[in-house]
PDB file of C-alpha atoms in Angstrom:
ATOM      1  CA  MET A   1     -46.787  53.391  51.728  1.00 58.00           C
ATOM      2  CA  ARG A   2     -48.419  51.131  49.153  1.00 59.00           C
ATOM      3  CA  ILE A   3     -50.151  52.791  46.187  1.00 61.00           C
ATOM      4  CA  LYS A   4     -53.745  51.639  45.796  1.00 71.00           C
ATOM      5  CA  GLY A   5     -54.776  50.044  42.535  1.00 79.00           C
ATOM      6  CA  GLU A   6     -57.830  51.030  40.528  1.00 82.00           C
ATOM      7  CA  THR A   7     -59.969  48.326  42.153  1.00 85.00           C
ATOM      8  CA  GLU A   8     -59.118  49.439  45.687  1.00 89.00           C
ATOM      9  CA  VAL A   9     -59.726  53.101  44.820  1.00 88.00           C
ATOM     10  CA  LEU A  10     -63.184  52.312  43.403  1.00 88.00           C
ATOM     11  CA  MET A  11     -64.021  50.131  46.388  1.00 91.00           C
ATOM     12  CA  GLY A  12     -63.155  53.009  48.740  1.00 91.00           C
ATOM     13  CA  GLU A  13     -64.582  55.920  46.748  1.00 91.00           C
ATOM     14  CA  MET A  14     -67.802  54.233  45.639  1.00 90.00           C
ATOM     15  CA  ASP A  15     -68.220  51.979  48.687  1.00 93.00           C
ATOM     16  CA  TRP A  16     -68.621  49.004  46.353  1.00 93.00           C
ATOM     17  CA  SER A  17     -67.734  45.389  47.023  1.00 93.00           C
ATOM     18  CA  ARG A  18     -64.765  43.903  45.171  1.00 92.00           C
ATOM     19  CA  GLN A  19     -67.145  41.862  42.979  1.00 94.00           C
ATOM     20  CA  SER A  20     -69.147  44.985  42.034  1.00 94.00           C
ATOM     21  CA  VAL A  21     -65.960  46.763  41.002  1.00 92.00           C
ATOM     22  CA  ILE A  22     -64.850  43.764  38.934  1.00 91.00           C
ATOM     23  CA  ASP A  23     -68.278  43.593  37.246  1.00 93.00           C
ATOM     24  CA  TRP A  24     -68.130  47.350  36.498  1.00 93.00           C
ATOM     25  CA  LYS A  25     -64.635  47.073  35.011  1.00 90.00           C
ATOM     26  CA  ASN A  26     -65.720  44.106  32.855  1.00 91.00           C
ATOM     27  CA  PHE A  27     -68.746  46.092  31.673  1.00 94.00           C
ATOM     28  CA  LEU A  28     -66.559  49.067  30.741  1.00 93.00           C
ATOM     29  CA  ARG A  29     -64.096  46.786  28.959  1.00 92.00           C
ATOM     30  CA  GLU A  30     -66.965  45.520  26.804  1.00 94.00           C
ATOM     31  CA  VAL A  31     -68.016  49.113  26.043  1.00 96.00           C
ATOM     32  CA  TYR A  32     -64.456  50.156  25.146  1.00 95.00           C
ATOM     33  CA  ILE A  33     -64.040  47.169  22.816  1.00 94.00           C
ATOM     34  CA  ASP A  34     -67.331  47.912  21.061  1.00 95.00           C
ATOM     35  CA  TRP A  35     -66.368  51.588  20.717  1.00 94.00           C
ATOM     36  CA  SER A  36     -62.958  50.616  19.333  1.00 92.00           C
ATOM     37  CA  VAL A  37     -64.463  48.288  16.730  1.00 91.00           C
ATOM     38  CA  THR A  38     -67.098  50.858  15.762  1.00 91.00           C
ATOM     39  CA  ASN A  39     -64.573  53.692  15.452  1.00 90.00           C
ATOM     40  CA  SER A  40     -61.611  51.863  13.947  1.00 82.00           C
ATOM     41  CA  ARG A  41     -60.138  53.313  10.817  1.00 74.00           C
ATOM     42  CA  PRO A  42     -59.897  51.232   7.666  1.00 70.00           C
ATOM     43  CA  LYS A  43     -56.556  49.552   7.070  1.00 68.00           C
ATOM     44  CA  LEU A  44     -54.145  50.929   4.520  1.00 65.00           C
ATOM     45  CA  GLY A  45     -53.751  49.129   1.244  1.00 67.00           C
ATOM     46  CA  GLY A  46     -55.642  46.036   0.260  1.00 71.00           C
ATOM     47  CA  VAL A  47     -56.350  44.203  -2.948  1.00 77.00           C
ATOM     48  CA  GLY A  48     -56.014  46.538  -5.944  1.00 78.00           C
ATOM     49  CA  LYS A  49     -54.705  49.488  -3.873  1.00 77.00           C
ATOM     50  CA  VAL A  50     -51.223  50.975  -3.970  1.00 75.00           C
ATOM     51  CA  VAL A  51     -49.681  52.476  -0.844  1.00 68.00           C
ATOM     52  CA  GLU A  52     -46.763  54.848  -1.416  1.00 70.00           C
ATOM     53  CA  ILE A  53     -44.250  55.516   1.346  1.00 65.00           C
ATOM     54  CA  ASP A  54     -42.208  58.686   1.078  1.00 62.00           C
ATOM     55  CA  GLU A  55     -38.738  57.516   2.106  1.00 60.00           C
ATOM     56  CA  ALA A  56     -37.528  61.124   2.185  1.00 55.00           C
ATOM     57  CA  LYS A  57     -39.380  61.527   5.498  1.00 59.00           C
ATOM     58  CA  VAL A  58     -37.389  58.731   7.133  1.00 62.00           C
ATOM     59  CA  ASP A  59     -33.881  59.446   8.380  1.00 61.00           C
ATOM     60  CA  PRO A  60     -31.825  56.507   7.060  1.00 64.00           C
ATOM     61  CA  GLU A  61     -29.386  56.696   9.998  1.00 67.00           C
ATOM     62  CA  THR A  62     -31.725  57.212  12.954  1.00 63.00           C
ATOM     63  CA  GLN A  63     -34.970  55.762  11.534  1.00 59.00           C
ATOM     64  CA  ALA A  64     -36.682  58.712  13.276  1.00 59.00           C
ATOM     65  CA  HIS A  65     -40.129  57.778  11.988  1.00 63.00           C
ATOM     66  CA  THR A  66     -40.229  54.925  14.481  1.00 64.00           C
ATOM     67  CA  GLN A  67     -40.016  57.297  17.450  1.00 66.00           C
ATOM     68  CA  ASN A  68     -43.731  58.118  17.303  1.00 70.00           C
ATOM     69  CA  ILE A  69     -44.675  54.450  17.156  1.00 70.00           C
ATOM     70  CA  GLU A  70     -42.318  53.539  19.991  1.00 75.00           C
ATOM     71  CA  ARG A  71     -43.660  56.420  22.124  1.00 77.00           C
ATOM     72  CA  LEU A  72     -47.252  55.355  21.473  1.00 77.00           C
ATOM     73  CA  TRP A  73     -46.413  51.755  22.383  1.00 78.00           C
ATOM     74  CA  ARG A  74     -44.686  52.867  25.604  1.00 80.00           C
ATOM     75  CA  ASP A  75     -47.686  55.030  26.542  1.00 82.00           C
ATOM     76  CA  MET A  76     -50.034  52.123  25.872  1.00 80.00           C
ATOM     77  CA  LYS A  77     -47.961  49.695  27.943  1.00 80.00           C
ATOM     78  CA  ASP A  78     -48.052  52.171  30.849  1.00 80.00           C
ATOM     79  CA  THR A  79     -51.854  51.814  30.987  1.00 78.00           C
ATOM     80  CA  ILE A  80     -51.793  48.011  31.358  1.00 78.00           C
ATOM     81  CA  PRO A  81     -52.176  46.963  35.005  1.00 75.00           C
ATOM     82  CA  ARG A  82     -48.940  45.820  36.594  1.00 71.00           C
ATOM     83  CA  PHE A  83     -50.652  43.106  38.633  1.00 67.00           C
ATOM     84  CA  GLY A  84     -53.729  40.981  38.088  1.00 68.00           C
ATOM     85  CA  LYS A  85     -53.651  41.330  34.313  1.00 72.00           C
ATOM     86  CA  LYS A  86     -55.054  38.538  32.187  1.00 77.00           C
ATOM     87  CA  ASN A  87     -54.112  37.688  28.618  1.00 80.00           C
ATOM     88  CA  GLU A  88     -57.770  37.587  27.530  1.00 82.00           C
ATOM     89  CA  ASN A  89     -58.165  41.222  28.674  1.00 82.00           C
ATOM     90  CA  TYR A  90     -55.398  42.695  26.501  1.00 84.00           C
ATOM     91  CA  ILE A  91     -57.846  43.640  23.748  1.00 88.00           C
ATOM     92  CA  GLY A  92     -59.793  45.565  26.389  1.00 89.00           C
ATOM     93  CA  TYR A  93     -56.647  47.316  27.636  1.00 88.00           C
ATOM     94  CA  LEU A  94     -55.872  48.394  24.071  1.00 89.00           C
ATOM     95  CA  ALA A  95     -59.456  49.524  23.433  1.00 91.00           C
ATOM     96  CA  LYS A  96     -59.484  51.571  26.657  1.00 91.00           C
ATOM     97  CA  PHE A  97     -56.184  53.187  25.663  1.00 89.00           C
ATOM     98  CA  GLN A  98     -57.626  54.107  22.243  1.00 90.00           C
ATOM     99  CA  PHE A  99     -60.736  55.570  23.869  1.00 93.00           C
ATOM    100  CA  PHE A 100     -58.725  57.667  26.339  1.00 92.00           C
ATOM    101  CA  LYS A 101     -56.395  58.806  23.550  1.00 90.00           C
ATOM    102  CA  ALA A 102     -59.366  59.906  21.430  1.00 92.00           C
ATOM    103  CA  TYR A 103     -60.956  61.900  24.278  1.00 94.00           C
ATOM    104  CA  LYS A 104     -58.319  63.681  26.317  1.00 91.00           C
ATOM    105  CA  LEU A 105     -60.658  66.031  28.210  1.00 94.00           C
ATOM    106  CA  HIS A 106     -62.297  64.388  31.227  1.00 92.00           C
ATOM    107  CA  MET A 107     -65.806  65.770  30.635  1.00 95.00           C
ATOM    108  CA  GLN A 108     -65.704  64.831  26.963  1.00 95.00           C
ATOM    109  CA  ARG A 109     -64.540  61.346  27.932  1.00 93.00           C
ATOM    110  CA  VAL A 110     -67.407  60.916  30.402  1.00 94.00           C
ATOM    111  CA  HIS A 111     -69.912  62.168  27.817  1.00 96.00           C
ATOM    112  CA  GLU A 112     -68.592  59.872  25.087  1.00 95.00           C
ATOM    113  CA  LEU A 113     -68.499  56.929  27.498  1.00 94.00           C
ATOM    114  CA  PHE A 114     -72.210  57.303  28.231  1.00 94.00           C
ATOM    115  CA  MET A 115     -72.921  57.777  24.514  1.00 95.00           C
ATOM    116  CA  ALA A 116     -71.031  54.533  23.785  1.00 94.00           C
ATOM    117  CA  ILE A 117     -72.970  52.730  26.528  1.00 94.00           C
ATOM    118  CA  GLY A 118     -76.228  54.038  25.041  1.00 92.00           C
ATOM    119  CA  ARG A 119     -75.292  52.808  21.565  1.00 92.00           C
ATOM    120  CA  LEU A 120     -74.214  49.396  22.806  1.00 92.00           C
ATOM    121  CA  TYR A 121     -77.178  48.913  25.143  1.00 88.00           C
ATOM    122  CA  ASP A 122     -79.886  50.863  23.317  1.00 85.00           C
ATOM    123  CA  PRO A 123     -83.157  49.929  25.090  1.00 79.00           C
ATOM    124  CA  TYR A 124     -85.220  50.782  21.986  1.00 82.00           C
ATOM    125  CA  ARG A 125     -83.124  48.490  19.817  1.00 77.00           C
ATOM    126  CA  GLU A 126     -83.408  45.732  22.431  1.00 71.00           C
ATOM    127  CA  ALA A 127     -87.199  46.177  22.508  1.00 73.00           C
ATOM    128  CA  GLN A 128     -87.319  45.933  18.703  1.00 76.00           C
ATOM    129  CA  ILE A 129     -85.205  42.770  18.747  1.00 74.00           C
ATOM    130  CA  ASN A 130     -87.577  41.239  21.311  1.00 74.00           C
ATOM    131  CA  GLU A 131     -90.623  42.217  19.237  1.00 78.00           C
ATOM    132  CA  ASP A 132     -89.059  40.704  16.109  1.00 75.00           C
ATOM    133  CA  ALA A 133     -88.235  37.510  18.006  1.00 71.00           C
ATOM    134  CA  HIS A 134     -91.830  37.200  19.266  1.00 73.00           C
ATOM    135  CA  ALA A 135     -93.168  37.832  15.762  1.00 70.00           C
ATOM    136  CA  THR A 136     -90.932  35.053  14.419  1.00 66.00           C
ATOM    137  CA  VAL A 137     -92.102  32.643  17.140  1.00 58.00           C
ATOM    138  CA  ASP A 138     -95.748  33.523  16.397  1.00 60.00           C
ATOM    139  CA  ALA A 139     -95.183  32.976  12.659  1.00 58.00           C
ATOM    140  CA  ASP A 140     -93.581  29.595  13.378  1.00 58.00           C
ATOM    141  CA  ASP A 141     -96.591  28.634  15.500  1.00 58.00           C
ATOM    142  CA  ASP A 142     -98.918  29.523  12.613  1.00 57.00           C
ATOM    143  CA  ASP A 143     -96.969  27.233  10.267  1.00 55.00           C
ATOM    144  CA  ASP A 144     -97.743  24.261  12.527  1.00 55.00           C
ATOM    145  CA  ASP A 145    -101.466  24.711  11.881  1.00 54.00           C
ATOM    146  CA  VAL A 146    -101.106  24.212   8.111  1.00 48.00           C
TER     147      VAL A 146
END
Protein backbone atom coordinates (compact mmCIF):
# COMPACT_ATOMS: atom_id res chain seq x y z
CA MET A 1 0.00 0.00 0.00
CA ARG A 2 1.31 3.43 -0.96
CA ILE A 3 1.58 6.06 1.79
CA LYS A 4 -0.24 9.26 0.89
CA GLY A 5 1.72 12.48 0.83
CA GLU A 6 0.67 15.68 2.56
CA THR A 7 -1.00 17.02 -0.59
CA GLU A 8 -3.12 13.90 -1.08
CA VAL A 9 -4.12 13.84 2.59
CA LEU A 10 -5.28 17.48 2.46
CA MET A 11 -7.13 16.87 -0.79
CA GLY A 12 -9.01 13.97 0.82
CA GLU A 13 -9.58 15.41 4.30
CA MET A 14 -10.50 18.94 3.22
CA ASP A 15 -12.09 18.01 -0.12
CA TRP A 16 -9.88 20.59 -1.82
CA SER A 17 -8.58 20.56 -5.37
CA ARG A 18 -4.86 19.94 -5.91
CA GLN A 19 -4.38 23.62 -6.84
CA SER A 20 -6.10 24.78 -3.63
CA VAL A 21 -3.82 22.57 -1.56
CA ILE A 22 -0.74 23.89 -3.39
CA ASP A 23 -1.90 27.49 -2.84
CA TRP A 24 -2.49 26.78 0.88
CA LYS A 25 0.96 25.21 1.28
CA ASN A 26 2.59 28.18 -0.50
CA PHE A 27 0.69 30.56 1.78
CA LEU A 28 1.85 28.68 4.89
CA ARG A 29 5.42 28.62 3.60
CA GLU A 30 5.30 32.42 3.35
CA VAL A 31 3.96 32.64 6.92
CA TYR A 32 6.64 30.28 8.27
CA ILE A 33 9.41 32.26 6.55
CA ASP A 34 8.10 35.55 7.95
CA TRP A 35 7.82 34.01 11.43
CA SER A 36 11.36 32.63 11.16
CA VAL A 37 12.80 36.01 10.15
CA THR A 38 10.84 37.80 12.87
CA ASN A 39 11.87 35.34 15.59
CA SER A 40 15.45 34.61 14.59
CA ARG A 41 18.07 35.04 17.24
CA PRO A 42 20.98 37.40 16.70
CA LYS A 43 24.17 35.80 15.45
CA LEU A 44 27.06 35.21 17.80
CA GLY A 45 30.07 37.45 17.57
CA GLY A 46 30.42 40.32 15.17
CA VAL A 47 32.64 43.34 14.87
CA GLY A 48 34.12 44.28 18.26
CA LYS A 49 32.70 41.20 20.06
CA VAL A 50 34.66 38.28 21.47
CA VAL A 51 33.16 34.80 21.51
CA GLU A 52 34.77 32.33 23.92
CA ILE A 53 34.44 28.59 23.36
CA ASP A 54 35.00 26.36 26.36
CA GLU A 55 37.04 23.51 24.88
CA ALA A 56 36.67 21.55 28.12
CA LYS A 57 33.09 20.75 27.07
CA VAL A 58 34.25 19.07 23.85
CA ASP A 59 35.57 15.53 23.99
CA PRO A 60 38.77 15.67 21.91
CA GLU A 61 38.42 12.01 20.84
CA THR A 62 34.71 11.76 20.04
CA GLN A 63 33.91 15.43 19.31
CA ALA A 64 30.66 14.77 21.23
CA HIS A 65 29.47 18.36 20.91
CA THR A 66 28.65 17.71 17.27
CA GLN A 67 26.08 15.05 18.15
CA ASN A 68 23.39 17.63 18.94
CA ILE A 69 24.01 19.46 15.67
CA GLU A 70 24.02 16.24 13.66
CA ARG A 71 20.78 15.09 15.35
CA LEU A 72 19.11 18.43 14.64
CA TRP A 73 20.22 18.28 11.00
CA ARG A 74 18.90 14.71 10.65
CA ASP A 75 15.56 15.72 12.19
CA MET A 76 15.33 18.68 9.83
CA LYS A 77 16.13 16.58 6.76
CA ASP A 78 13.36 14.15 7.77
CA THR A 79 10.80 16.96 7.36
CA ILE A 80 11.80 17.76 3.76
CA PRO A 81 9.45 16.10 1.26
CA ARG A 82 10.96 13.06 -0.43
CA PHE A 83 9.30 13.84 -3.76
CA GLY A 84 8.25 17.04 -5.47
CA LYS A 85 10.69 19.21 -3.55
CA LYS A 86 12.03 22.34 -5.19
CA ASN A 87 15.30 24.09 -4.43
CA GLU A 88 13.57 27.48 -4.08
CA ASN A 89 11.40 26.03 -1.28
CA TYR A 90 14.25 24.92 0.99
CA ILE A 91 14.11 28.14 3.00
CA GLY A 92 10.43 27.40 3.61
CA TYR A 93 11.19 23.82 4.68
CA LEU A 94 13.74 25.14 7.18
CA ALA A 95 11.37 27.84 8.45
CA LYS A 96 8.57 25.30 8.93
CA PHE A 97 10.96 23.03 10.84
CA GLN A 98 11.95 25.93 13.12
CA PHE A 99 8.30 26.80 13.73
CA PHE A 100 7.37 23.20 14.59
CA LYS A 101 10.44 22.88 16.82
CA ALA A 102 9.48 26.06 18.70
CA TYR A 103 5.88 24.90 19.29
CA LYS A 104 5.76 21.20 20.05
CA LEU A 105 2.17 21.08 21.35
CA HIS A 106 -0.42 20.90 18.57
CA MET A 107 -2.85 23.44 20.05
CA GLN A 108 -0.05 25.90 20.77
CA ARG A 109 1.20 25.44 17.21
CA VAL A 110 -2.25 26.14 15.75
CA HIS A 111 -2.63 29.22 17.97
CA GLU A 112 0.80 30.59 17.06
CA LEU A 113 0.20 29.87 13.37
CA PHE A 114 -2.93 32.04 13.37
CA MET A 115 -1.10 34.71 15.38
CA ALA A 116 1.69 34.70 12.76
CA ILE A 117 -0.87 34.95 9.95
CA GLY A 118 -2.51 37.88 11.75
CA ARG A 119 0.82 39.69 12.12
CA LEU A 120 1.81 39.10 8.51
CA TYR A 121 -1.60 39.97 7.06
CA ASP A 122 -2.85 42.53 9.59
CA PRO A 123 -5.95 44.11 7.97
CA TYR A 124 -5.56 47.29 10.05
CA ARG A 125 -1.98 47.74 8.91
CA GLU A 126 -3.03 47.13 5.30
CA ALA A 127 -5.80 49.73 5.64
CA GLN A 128 -3.28 52.24 7.04
CA ILE A 129 -0.87 51.56 4.17
CA ASN A 130 -3.70 52.15 1.68
CA GLU A 131 -4.70 55.39 3.43
CA ASP A 132 -1.09 56.60 3.40
CA ALA A 133 -0.78 55.74 -0.29
CA HIS A 134 -3.96 57.69 -1.13
CA ALA A 135 -2.74 60.65 0.92
CA THR A 136 0.54 60.63 -1.01
CA VAL A 137 -1.29 60.49 -4.35
CA ASP A 138 -3.55 63.38 -3.26
CA ALA A 139 -0.52 65.42 -2.17
CA ASP A 140 1.16 64.77 -5.52
CA ASP A 141 -1.99 65.94 -7.31
CA ASP A 142 -1.93 69.18 -5.29
CA ASP A 143 1.67 69.84 -6.36
CA ASP A 144 0.58 69.86 -10.01
CA ASP A 145 -1.66 72.87 -9.35
CA VAL A 146 1.24 75.07 -8.20
